[in-house]
Amino acid sequence: MTEHPYGDLICELSGLCGIIPEYWDIFGNKQVTSQETMEGILRAMKCRIDSSADVVREIQQRKWGTWGGFLDPVHVWSVNDQPISVPVYIQAKEGEEKNIMISWCIENEESQSSGPGGEKGETKLPHRSDMLTISGDRLPISEEQWFDGKRFIKVSLADTGNHGTGYYRMTVRCTHPDKVFPKETSEREKTARIIIAPDACYVPGEFAERKSWGLFISLYAVRSLRNWGIGDFTDLKNIVAWIAGLQGGFVGINPLHAIPNTLPFGISPYSPISRLYKNYLYLDIEAVPEYAESGERETALSDPDIGSTIQELRQKPFVGYEEIAYLKAKVLRNCFEVFYKNHYREDTPRGKNFKEYLSLEGYPLESFALFMVVHEYMKKTGKYSWQEWPEEYHDCSGSEVREFAMSHEKDVLFYQYIQWVIDQQLESVEKEAEKRGMLLGLYQDLAIGSIGGGSDAWSNRNVFAYEAEVGAPPDDFSPDGQKWGFPPLIPEAQRETGYELFIQTIRKNMKRDGALRIDHALGMFRLFWIPRDMHPKDGAYVNYPFEDLTRIIALESVRNKTVVIAEDLGTVGDNVRETLRRFKMLSYRLLYFERDYPDPSFSGPDKYPAMALCAVTTHDLPTLSGYWQGRDMEVSKKAGKYPEETLFNKRVEERERDKRLLISALKSRGVLRKNYPLKGGMIDELCRAIYQYLSRTPCRMVVVNFDDILGTLDQQNLPGTIDEHPNWIQKTPVLLEDAMKDRRFPDLAAVLNDNFPLPEDSL
């Protein structure tokens, strides 16, 4: 390979941008990041590197940009590291600092003046009379630097008291007689976001005395006598009441994020168009007040076409996303027309409630709704991603888009209405859990990212790296590596925007939840970037500001009283798990992977950590029945994942070994009295013994998989397949109404409830 003419500069810039120069893969091999990969990632980060002069400028910007920027855009502090001290950077000749005057104030997130001690004042803009002022010889200069022949000083503005946890805005004004500021002005003003965060996430006081078990369901897969072919929020509410009656503390569900609802690539709940808003397919249309008000109920019952369509969707073996989306959108449009006429325009209490919701949601919802309207408009021309739209529609704040929004104001309002109705139905589920005395209530899942052609990316173009894709390097499960179909967030851009998108994402996903699982928690520390048109094996890891991100999660967790579960599977460094423990995020432990490595024996219950959630499996791994019968391996073989027969036979032998080891582990703990045949299906008694084994761990949360108890053979998703496996579309094998009468669930609940006293000193 020809040596790069300015390769050393590329390497230096890569280091400054957080690109990790090397890593050890799962096979124990050191992988060195190539300069080609570095260049691809730097371009994705919007760095200009076409010449050595360009690279030098980018390096200088990162080395000295803070000094020339006056005030950093965001500071994240521990609530226990106060009073805070915020630096500002000012150009000043020797001795000229005596002529500089600096004023500043800190306001809370409601734009109320917060004085030195954090007390609230009246709502107002920061006038000079409200600000602390310092000048001349009193300037606390903590450092000075020279570059480009100019002297810069660092002045530390020390607060004089403590602030409560929350988000604040700091405004700093500086008067300088030498007119050194941009456009040669004598005064400069800039604001920064100040985030005061707790040192740990929310943990219920009850966790000190008792553990909690709950049921996990794939909501879309729920089959019932009353839904429209996909599980909905009324089904969820009924499940919450059912599990609460069995003394369960929570119900876990798949991500509810908005997705395209189109086959084959637009149905994964982990590939959303937005992580801020939710999929309307989960709405119980018949529970929408305007449904009855509009006469739609009578129409649906009397119209043979609508009634037969709903019946067909219920009876289908797989979820018909596109048909359900079309039907529900059509009926919702009629409901909205009734709402618009009878409530919105008439300003009824329901109409006022909606307007209050709009005010609270603000720009994020308006932008999402506008995206949906433009998206529907462009779909008619065969353009499904905003990157395929005409250039003038790429800028969500551009004149063309603003004109479109004005001419489609009512359509935008329709999509805002949908999210309001979703929030109302989720609130009803939340209240049901509270009424039933559930410890946690809903336990939801947050996907690691959103697709590049979706709403989040369109509305926040400046923070996404569109010329790269997040994925994973080659491993045992994916020898070719993985591309996950969405662009990464640019760490520098996140800081420049005060982490706004990240904050909104965490906040909105905690709104109705007692617990939230952060998918691929390693992504808070580092992500694997793959430049466009490159193979996953040529990707590289990029560091992220994990301390800031974990503190923001802790702040939102405490505010919303939401337990945080950090999905820390795979090759996770000790520093990552230590940080997660420090912030009291529950670890995520699966029976399949908890072994006494290098010995393949299953770890005993006492070896599981207390601050953890434990489960048997996930949506990407085989159900107990599928595991016991080797169904996942058979499907993978048919899909061409085992090109060599010897590798397949090795996996079969390992599975048979693991089944024997599992039986041995269960017997050693007294939860199983006899041997069970390794051939054949999963037996109810064996399934129950496995969950009893998990209940013996000190883990604070134990998840029971709905599919395991029902004996479902196929897992919900088989990674690396498309048509070879019914990913994200298969329904539960029994009706919800029948499952709620199934003796296997109260029998298991009795076992779990008997095993939930906490071991001494378990925390």
mmCIF file with all atom_site columns, C-alpha atoms in Angstrom, residues 120-296:
data_model
loop_
_atom_site.group_PDB
_atom_site.id
_atom_site.type_symbol
_atom_site.label_atom_id
_atom_site.label_alt_id
_atom_site.label_comp_id
_atom_site.label_asym_id
_atom_site.label_entity_id
_atom_site.label_seq_id
_atom_site.pdbx_PDB_ins_code
_atom_site.Cartn_x
_atom_site.Cartn_y
_atom_site.Cartn_z
_atom_site.occupancy
_atom_site.B_iso_or_equiv
_atom_site.pdbx_formal_charge
_atom_site.auth_seq_id
_atom_site.auth_comp_id
_atom_site.auth_asym_id
_atom_site.auth_atom_id
_atom_site.pdbx_PDB_model_num
ATOM 1   C CA . LYS A 1 120 ? -35.525 30.670  42.218 1.00 0.00 ? 120 LYS A CA 1
ATOM 2   C CA . GLY A 1 121 ? -36.351 34.226  41.238 1.00 0.00 ? 121 GLY A CA 1
ATOM 3   C CA . GLU A 1 122 ? -38.917 35.737  38.902 1.00 0.00 ? 122 GLU A CA 1
ATOM 4   C CA . THR A 1 123 ? -39.083 34.681  35.268 1.00 0.00 ? 123 THR A CA 1
ATOM 5   C CA . LYS A 1 124 ? -36.998 37.183  33.329 1.00 0.00 ? 124 LYS A CA 1
ATOM 6   C CA . LEU A 1 125 ? -34.254 37.585  30.791 1.00 0.00 ? 125 LEU A CA 1
ATOM 7   C CA . PRO A 1 126 ? -30.789 38.000  32.289 1.00 0.00 ? 126 PRO A CA 1
ATOM 8   C CA . HIS A 1 127 ? -30.305 41.758  32.540 1.00 0.00 ? 127 HIS A CA 1
ATOM 9   C CA . ARG A 1 128 ? -26.973 43.026  33.766 1.00 0.00 ? 128 ARG A CA 1
ATOM 10  C CA . SER A 1 129 ? -28.499 43.950  37.140 1.00 0.00 ? 129 SER A CA 1
ATOM 11  C CA . ASP A 1 130 ? -29.324 40.250  37.709 1.00 0.00 ? 130 ASP A CA 1
ATOM 12  C CA . MET A 1 131 ? -25.801 39.121  36.936 1.00 0.00 ? 131 MET A CA 1
ATOM 13  C CA . LEU A 1 132 ? -22.681 38.707  39.008 1.00 0.00 ? 132 LEU A CA 1
ATOM 14  C CA . THR A 1 133 ? -19.869 40.931  37.740 1.00 0.00 ? 133 THR A CA 1
ATOM 15  C CA . ILE A 1 134 ? -16.125 40.714  38.100 1.00 0.00 ? 134 ILE A CA 1
ATOM 16  C CA . SER A 1 135 ? -13.393 42.823  36.496 1.00 0.00 ? 135 SER A CA 1
ATOM 17  C CA . GLY A 1 136 ? -9.861  44.127  36.616 1.00 0.00 ? 136 GLY A CA 1
ATOM 18  C CA . ASP A 1 137 ? -7.460  42.687  39.158 1.00 0.00 ? 137 ASP A CA 1
ATOM 19  C CA . ARG A 1 138 ? -10.226 40.500  40.591 1.00 0.00 ? 138 ARG A CA 1
ATOM 20  C CA . LEU A 1 139 ? -10.335 38.278  37.486 1.00 0.00 ? 139 LEU A CA 1
ATOM 21  C CA . PRO A 1 140 ? -9.441  34.740  38.659 1.00 0.00 ? 140 PRO A CA 1
ATOM 22  C CA . ILE A 1 141 ? -6.993  33.770  35.877 1.00 0.00 ? 141 ILE A CA 1
ATOM 23  C CA . SER A 1 142 ? -6.132  30.090  36.212 1.00 0.00 ? 142 SER A CA 1
ATOM 24  C CA . GLU A 1 143 ? -4.105  29.540  33.032 1.00 0.00 ? 143 GLU A CA 1
ATOM 25  C CA . GLU A 1 144 ? -2.731  31.281  29.950 1.00 0.00 ? 144 GLU A CA 1
ATOM 26  C CA . GLN A 1 145 ? -1.768  30.003  26.499 1.00 0.00 ? 145 GLN A CA 1
ATOM 27  C CA . TRP A 1 146 ? -0.178  31.460  23.368 1.00 0.00 ? 146 TRP A CA 1
ATOM 28  C CA . PHE A 1 147 ? -1.029  30.445  19.810 1.00 0.00 ? 147 PHE A CA 1
ATOM 29  C CA . ASP A 1 148 ? -0.819  32.246  16.481 1.00 0.00 ? 148 ASP A CA 1
ATOM 30  C CA . GLY A 1 149 ? 1.164   34.899  18.357 1.00 0.00 ? 149 GLY A CA 1
ATOM 31  C CA . LYS A 1 150 ? -1.797  35.783  20.551 1.00 0.00 ? 150 LYS A CA 1
ATOM 32  C CA . ARG A 1 151 ? -2.186  35.440  24.304 1.00 0.00 ? 151 ARG A CA 1
ATOM 33  C CA . PHE A 1 152 ? -5.317  33.836  25.748 1.00 0.00 ? 152 PHE A CA 1
ATOM 34  C CA . ILE A 1 153 ? -6.332  33.655  29.398 1.00 0.00 ? 153 ILE A CA 1
ATOM 35  C CA . LYS A 1 154 ? -8.566  31.166  31.142 1.00 0.00 ? 154 LYS A CA 1
ATOM 36  C CA . VAL A 1 155 ? -10.844 32.744  33.730 1.00 0.00 ? 155 VAL A CA 1
ATOM 37  C CA . SER A 1 156 ? -12.659 30.413  36.136 1.00 0.00 ? 156 SER A CA 1
ATOM 38  C CA . LEU A 1 157 ? -16.068 31.720  37.139 1.00 0.00 ? 157 LEU A CA 1
ATOM 39  C CA . ALA A 1 158 ? -16.765 30.181  40.530 1.00 0.00 ? 158 ALA A CA 1
ATOM 40  C CA . ASP A 1 159 ? -20.333 29.829  41.716 1.00 0.00 ? 159 ASP A CA 1
ATOM 41  C CA . THR A 1 160 ? -20.961 30.642  45.361 1.00 0.00 ? 160 THR A CA 1
ATOM 42  C CA . GLY A 1 161 ? -23.546 28.036  46.302 1.00 0.00 ? 161 GLY A CA 1
ATOM 43  C CA . ASN A 1 162 ? -25.204 24.732  45.483 1.00 0.00 ? 162 ASN A CA 1
ATOM 44  C CA . HIS A 1 163 ? -27.843 24.039  42.838 1.00 0.00 ? 163 HIS A CA 1
ATOM 45  C CA . GLY A 1 164 ? -30.311 21.182  42.810 1.00 0.00 ? 164 GLY A CA 1
ATOM 46  C CA . THR A 1 165 ? -30.109 18.505  40.146 1.00 0.00 ? 165 THR A CA 1
ATOM 47  C CA . GLY A 1 166 ? -31.447 19.659  36.803 1.00 0.00 ? 166 GLY A CA 1
ATOM 48  C CA . TYR A 1 167 ? -30.703 21.605  33.654 1.00 0.00 ? 167 TYR A CA 1
ATOM 49  C CA . TYR A 1 168 ? -29.555 25.208  33.803 1.00 0.00 ? 168 TYR A CA 1
ATOM 50  C CA . ARG A 1 169 ? -28.555 27.908  31.362 1.00 0.00 ? 169 ARG A CA 1
ATOM 51  C CA . MET A 1 170 ? -25.478 29.958  32.079 1.00 0.00 ? 170 MET A CA 1
ATOM 52  C CA . THR A 1 171 ? -25.181 33.316  30.325 1.00 0.00 ? 171 THR A CA 1
ATOM 53  C CA . VAL A 1 172 ? -21.781 35.022  30.221 1.00 0.00 ? 172 VAL A CA 1
ATOM 54  C CA . ARG A 1 173 ? -21.087 38.544  28.935 1.00 0.00 ? 173 ARG A CA 1
ATOM 55  C CA . CYS A 1 174 ? -17.640 39.966  28.498 1.00 0.00 ? 174 CYS A CA 1
ATOM 56  C CA . THR A 1 175 ? -16.643 43.564  27.759 1.00 0.00 ? 175 THR A CA 1
ATOM 57  C CA . HIS A 1 176 ? -13.187 44.019  26.236 1.00 0.00 ? 176 HIS A CA 1
ATOM 58  C CA . PRO A 1 177 ? -11.830 47.421  25.143 1.00 0.00 ? 177 PRO A CA 1
ATOM 59  C CA . ASP A 1 178 ? -9.537  45.919  22.469 1.00 0.00 ? 178 ASP A CA 1
ATOM 60  C CA . LYS A 1 179 ? -12.465 44.621  20.358 1.00 0.00 ? 179 LYS A CA 1
ATOM 61  C CA . VAL A 1 180 ? -10.922 41.141  20.043 1.00 0.00 ? 180 VAL A CA 1
ATOM 62  C CA . PHE A 1 181 ? -14.241 39.372  19.573 1.00 0.00 ? 181 PHE A CA 1
ATOM 63  C CA . PRO A 1 182 ? -15.735 38.280  16.248 1.00 0.00 ? 182 PRO A CA 1
ATOM 64  C CA . LYS A 1 183 ? -16.654 41.194  13.953 1.00 0.00 ? 183 LYS A CA 1
ATOM 65  C CA . GLU A 1 184 ? -14.329 43.342  16.075 1.00 0.00 ? 184 GLU A CA 1
ATOM 66  C CA . THR A 1 185 ? -16.909 44.045  18.753 1.00 0.00 ? 185 THR A CA 1
ATOM 67  C CA . SER A 1 186 ? -16.139 45.097  22.297 1.00 0.00 ? 186 SER A CA 1
ATOM 68  C CA . GLU A 1 187 ? -18.744 42.843  23.928 1.00 0.00 ? 187 GLU A CA 1
ATOM 69  C CA . ARG A 1 188 ? -19.500 39.160  23.583 1.00 0.00 ? 188 ARG A CA 1
ATOM 70  C CA . GLU A 1 189 ? -22.326 37.125  25.064 1.00 0.00 ? 189 GLU A CA 1
ATOM 71  C CA . LYS A 1 190 ? -22.695 33.366  24.994 1.00 0.00 ? 190 LYS A CA 1
ATOM 72  C CA . THR A 1 191 ? -24.787 30.749  26.781 1.00 0.00 ? 191 THR A CA 1
ATOM 73  C CA . ALA A 1 192 ? -23.936 27.245  27.936 1.00 0.00 ? 192 ALA A CA 1
ATOM 74  C CA . ARG A 1 193 ? -26.047 24.391  29.247 1.00 0.00 ? 193 ARG A CA 1
ATOM 75  C CA . ILE A 1 194 ? -25.138 23.409  32.800 1.00 0.00 ? 194 ILE A CA 1
ATOM 76  C CA . ILE A 1 195 ? -26.287 19.944  33.843 1.00 0.00 ? 195 ILE A CA 1
ATOM 77  C CA . ILE A 1 196 ? -26.237 19.099  37.550 1.00 0.00 ? 196 ILE A CA 1
ATOM 78  C CA . ALA A 1 197 ? -26.709 15.348  37.892 1.00 0.00 ? 197 ALA A CA 1
ATOM 79  C CA . PRO A 1 198 ? -26.937 12.769  40.673 1.00 0.00 ? 198 PRO A CA 1
ATOM 80  C CA . ASP A 1 199 ? -24.197 10.191  41.110 1.00 0.00 ? 199 ASP A CA 1
ATOM 81  C CA . ALA A 1 200 ? -26.524 7.214   40.628 1.00 0.00 ? 200 ALA A CA 1
ATOM 82  C CA . CYS A 1 201 ? -29.689 6.155   38.879 1.00 0.00 ? 201 CYS A CA 1
ATOM 83  C CA . TYR A 1 202 ? -32.973 5.627   40.662 1.00 0.00 ? 202 TYR A CA 1
ATOM 84  C CA . VAL A 1 203 ? -33.242 2.425   42.702 1.00 0.00 ? 203 VAL A CA 1
ATOM 85  C CA . PRO A 1 204 ? -36.528 1.669   44.511 1.00 0.00 ? 204 PRO A CA 1
ATOM 86  C CA . GLY A 1 205 ? -36.193 1.456   48.254 1.00 0.00 ? 205 GLY A CA 1
ATOM 87  C CA . GLU A 1 206 ? -38.019 -1.881  48.067 1.00 0.00 ? 206 GLU A CA 1
ATOM 88  C CA . PHE A 1 207 ? -34.991 -3.400  46.292 1.00 0.00 ? 207 PHE A CA 1
ATOM 89  C CA . ALA A 1 208 ? -33.244 -3.436  49.661 1.00 0.00 ? 208 ALA A CA 1
ATOM 90  C CA . GLU A 1 209 ? -35.827 -5.923  50.945 1.00 0.00 ? 209 GLU A CA 1
ATOM 91  C CA . ARG A 1 210 ? -37.212 -7.801  47.967 1.00 0.00 ? 210 ARG A CA 1
ATOM 92  C CA . LYS A 1 211 ? -36.583 -8.772  44.376 1.00 0.00 ? 211 LYS A CA 1
ATOM 93  C CA . SER A 1 212 ? -39.089 -8.504  41.566 1.00 0.00 ? 212 SER A CA 1
ATOM 94  C CA . TRP A 1 213 ? -40.076 -10.866 38.783 1.00 0.00 ? 213 TRP A CA 1
ATOM 95  C CA . GLY A 1 214 ? -42.035 -10.030 35.675 1.00 0.00 ? 214 GLY A CA 1
ATOM 96  C CA . LEU A 1 215 ? -43.173 -11.279 32.300 1.00 0.00 ? 215 LEU A CA 1
ATOM 97  C CA . PHE A 1 216 ? -41.600 -10.263 28.996 1.00 0.00 ? 216 PHE A CA 1
ATOM 98  C CA . ILE A 1 217 ? -43.813 -10.230 25.918 1.00 0.00 ? 217 ILE A CA 1
ATOM 99  C CA . SER A 1 218 ? -43.360 -9.159  22.319 1.00 0.00 ? 218 SER A CA 1
ATOM 100 C CA . LEU A 1 219 ? -46.406 -6.903  22.223 1.00 0.00 ? 219 LEU A CA 1
ATOM 101 C CA . TYR A 1 220 ? -46.820 -7.063  18.430 1.00 0.00 ? 220 TYR A CA 1
ATOM 102 C CA . ALA A 1 221 ? -47.006 -10.863 18.685 1.00 0.00 ? 221 ALA A CA 1
ATOM 103 C CA . VAL A 1 222 ? -49.924 -11.017 21.128 1.00 0.00 ? 222 VAL A CA 1
ATOM 104 C CA . ARG A 1 223 ? -52.924 -12.800 19.678 1.00 0.00 ? 223 ARG A CA 1
ATOM 105 C CA . SER A 1 224 ? -56.290 -11.971 21.250 1.00 0.00 ? 224 SER A CA 1
ATOM 106 C CA . LEU A 1 225 ? -59.994 -12.209 20.462 1.00 0.00 ? 225 LEU A CA 1
ATOM 107 C CA . ARG A 1 226 ? -60.393 -8.422  20.393 1.00 0.00 ? 226 ARG A CA 1
ATOM 108 C CA . ASN A 1 227 ? -57.276 -6.861  18.829 1.00 0.00 ? 227 ASN A CA 1
ATOM 109 C CA . TRP A 1 228 ? -56.922 -6.059  15.108 1.00 0.00 ? 228 TRP A CA 1
ATOM 110 C CA . GLY A 1 229 ? -54.203 -8.567  14.283 1.00 0.00 ? 229 GLY A CA 1
ATOM 111 C CA . ILE A 1 230 ? -51.447 -7.058  16.425 1.00 0.00 ? 230 ILE A CA 1
ATOM 112 C CA . GLY A 1 231 ? -51.088 -6.732  20.186 1.00 0.00 ? 231 GLY A CA 1
ATOM 113 C CA . ASP A 1 232 ? -52.235 -3.343  21.429 1.00 0.00 ? 232 ASP A CA 1
ATOM 114 C CA . PHE A 1 233 ? -52.310 -1.210  24.565 1.00 0.00 ? 233 PHE A CA 1
ATOM 115 C CA . THR A 1 234 ? -55.544 -2.749  25.833 1.00 0.00 ? 234 THR A CA 1
ATOM 116 C CA . ASP A 1 235 ? -53.929 -6.181  25.565 1.00 0.00 ? 235 ASP A CA 1
ATOM 117 C CA . LEU A 1 236 ? -50.991 -4.736  27.482 1.00 0.00 ? 236 LEU A CA 1
ATOM 118 C CA . LYS A 1 237 ? -53.264 -3.299  30.149 1.00 0.00 ? 237 LYS A CA 1
ATOM 119 C CA . ASN A 1 238 ? -54.922 -6.703  30.572 1.00 0.00 ? 238 ASN A CA 1
ATOM 120 C CA . ILE A 1 239 ? -51.522 -8.391  30.841 1.00 0.00 ? 239 ILE A CA 1
ATOM 121 C CA . VAL A 1 240 ? -50.426 -5.899  33.496 1.00 0.00 ? 240 VAL A CA 1
ATOM 122 C CA . ALA A 1 241 ? -53.537 -6.676  35.572 1.00 0.00 ? 241 ALA A CA 1
ATOM 123 C CA . TRP A 1 242 ? -52.987 -10.425 35.080 1.00 0.00 ? 242 TRP A CA 1
ATOM 124 C CA . ILE A 1 243 ? -49.307 -10.424 36.114 1.00 0.00 ? 243 ILE A CA 1
ATOM 125 C CA . ALA A 1 244 ? -49.979 -8.080  39.038 1.00 0.00 ? 244 ALA A CA 1
ATOM 126 C CA . GLY A 1 245 ? -52.536 -10.619 40.231 1.00 0.00 ? 245 GLY A CA 1
ATOM 127 C CA . LEU A 1 246 ? -49.784 -13.262 40.166 1.00 0.00 ? 246 LEU A CA 1
ATOM 128 C CA . GLN A 1 247 ? -47.624 -10.913 42.307 1.00 0.00 ? 247 GLN A CA 1
ATOM 129 C CA . GLY A 1 248 ? -45.322 -10.016 39.431 1.00 0.00 ? 248 GLY A CA 1
ATOM 130 C CA . GLY A 1 249 ? -43.661 -6.607  39.656 1.00 0.00 ? 249 GLY A CA 1
ATOM 131 C CA . PHE A 1 250 ? -43.433 -5.624  36.005 1.00 0.00 ? 250 PHE A CA 1
ATOM 132 C CA . VAL A 1 251 ? -44.265 -6.428  32.387 1.00 0.00 ? 251 VAL A CA 1
ATOM 133 C CA . GLY A 1 252 ? -41.471 -6.053  29.850 1.00 0.00 ? 252 GLY A CA 1
ATOM 134 C CA . ILE A 1 253 ? -42.125 -5.237  26.202 1.00 0.00 ? 253 ILE A CA 1
ATOM 135 C CA . ASN A 1 254 ? -40.225 -4.705  22.970 1.00 0.00 ? 254 ASN A CA 1
ATOM 136 C CA . PRO A 1 255 ? -39.337 -1.161  21.830 1.00 0.00 ? 255 PRO A CA 1
ATOM 137 C CA . LEU A 1 256 ? -42.467 0.763   20.822 1.00 0.00 ? 256 LEU A CA 1
ATOM 138 C CA . HIS A 1 257 ? -40.573 3.181   18.553 1.00 0.00 ? 257 HIS A CA 1
ATOM 139 C CA . ALA A 1 258 ? -42.105 4.468   15.327 1.00 0.00 ? 258 ALA A CA 1
ATOM 140 C CA . ILE A 1 259 ? -41.061 2.251   12.407 1.00 0.00 ? 259 ILE A CA 1
ATOM 141 C CA . PRO A 1 260 ? -41.927 2.219   8.659  1.00 0.00 ? 260 PRO A CA 1
ATOM 142 C CA . ASN A 1 261 ? -44.285 -0.801  9.070  1.00 0.00 ? 261 ASN A CA 1
ATOM 143 C CA . THR A 1 262 ? -43.249 -2.064  5.629  1.00 0.00 ? 262 THR A CA 1
ATOM 144 C CA . LEU A 1 263 ? -41.822 -5.442  4.642  1.00 0.00 ? 263 LEU A CA 1
ATOM 145 C CA . PRO A 1 264 ? -39.169 -6.752  4.685  1.00 0.00 ? 264 PRO A CA 1
ATOM 146 C CA . PHE A 1 265 ? -36.828 -4.161  6.277  1.00 0.00 ? 265 PHE A CA 1
ATOM 147 C CA . GLY A 1 266 ? -39.286 -1.799  7.961  1.00 0.00 ? 266 GLY A CA 1
ATOM 148 C CA . ILE A 1 267 ? -40.721 -3.965  10.721 1.00 0.00 ? 267 ILE A CA 1
ATOM 149 C CA . SER A 1 268 ? -37.875 -4.391  13.220 1.00 0.00 ? 268 SER A CA 1
ATOM 150 C CA . PRO A 1 269 ? -38.591 -2.512  16.468 1.00 0.00 ? 269 PRO A CA 1
ATOM 151 C CA . TYR A 1 270 ? -34.829 -2.023  16.700 1.00 0.00 ? 270 TYR A CA 1
ATOM 152 C CA . SER A 1 271 ? -34.609 -0.072  13.415 1.00 0.00 ? 271 SER A CA 1
ATOM 153 C CA . PRO A 1 272 ? -36.925 2.875   14.091 1.00 0.00 ? 272 PRO A CA 1
ATOM 154 C CA . ILE A 1 273 ? -37.445 6.066   12.139 1.00 0.00 ? 273 ILE A CA 1
ATOM 155 C CA . SER A 1 274 ? -37.591 7.798   15.517 1.00 0.00 ? 274 SER A CA 1
ATOM 156 C CA . ARG A 1 275 ? -36.728 6.818   19.063 1.00 0.00 ? 275 ARG A CA 1
ATOM 157 C CA . LEU A 1 276 ? -38.653 9.833   20.375 1.00 0.00 ? 276 LEU A CA 1
ATOM 158 C CA . TYR A 1 277 ? -42.134 8.777   19.246 1.00 0.00 ? 277 TYR A CA 1
ATOM 159 C CA . LYS A 1 278 ? -44.094 5.574   18.999 1.00 0.00 ? 278 LYS A CA 1
ATOM 160 C CA . ASN A 1 279 ? -45.744 3.216   16.523 1.00 0.00 ? 279 ASN A CA 1
ATOM 161 C CA . TYR A 1 280 ? -49.490 3.846   16.122 1.00 0.00 ? 280 TYR A CA 1
ATOM 162 C CA . LEU A 1 281 ? -50.072 0.158   15.294 1.00 0.00 ? 281 LEU A CA 1
ATOM 163 C CA . TYR A 1 282 ? -50.121 -0.477  19.064 1.00 0.00 ? 282 TYR A CA 1
ATOM 164 C CA . LEU A 1 283 ? -53.157 1.760   19.527 1.00 0.00 ? 283 LEU A CA 1
ATOM 165 C CA . ASP A 1 284 ? -56.420 0.142   20.509 1.00 0.00 ? 284 ASP A CA 1
ATOM 166 C CA . ILE A 1 285 ? -58.523 2.033   17.987 1.00 0.00 ? 285 ILE A CA 1
ATOM 167 C CA . GLU A 1 286 ? -61.770 1.082   19.708 1.00 0.00 ? 286 GLU A CA 1
ATOM 168 C CA . ALA A 1 287 ? -60.542 2.767   22.917 1.00 0.00 ? 287 ALA A CA 1
ATOM 169 C CA . VAL A 1 288 ? -59.995 6.126   21.192 1.00 0.00 ? 288 VAL A CA 1
ATOM 170 C CA . PRO A 1 289 ? -62.862 8.381   22.393 1.00 0.00 ? 289 PRO A CA 1
ATOM 171 C CA . GLU A 1 290 ? -63.502 9.752   18.909 1.00 0.00 ? 290 GLU A CA 1
ATOM 172 C CA . TYR A 1 291 ? -63.919 6.220   17.563 1.00 0.00 ? 291 TYR A CA 1
ATOM 173 C CA . ALA A 1 292 ? -67.279 5.847   19.298 1.00 0.00 ? 292 ALA A CA 1
ATOM 174 C CA . GLU A 1 293 ? -68.097 9.521   18.850 1.00 0.00 ? 293 GLU A CA 1
ATOM 175 C CA . SER A 1 294 ? -67.688 9.241   15.083 1.00 0.00 ? 294 SER A CA 1
ATOM 176 C CA . GLY A 1 295 ? -69.829 6.150   14.720 1.00 0.00 ? 295 GLY A CA 1
ATOM 177 C CA . GLU A 1 296 ? -66.834 4.115   13.555 1.00 0.00 ? 296 GLU A CA 1
#
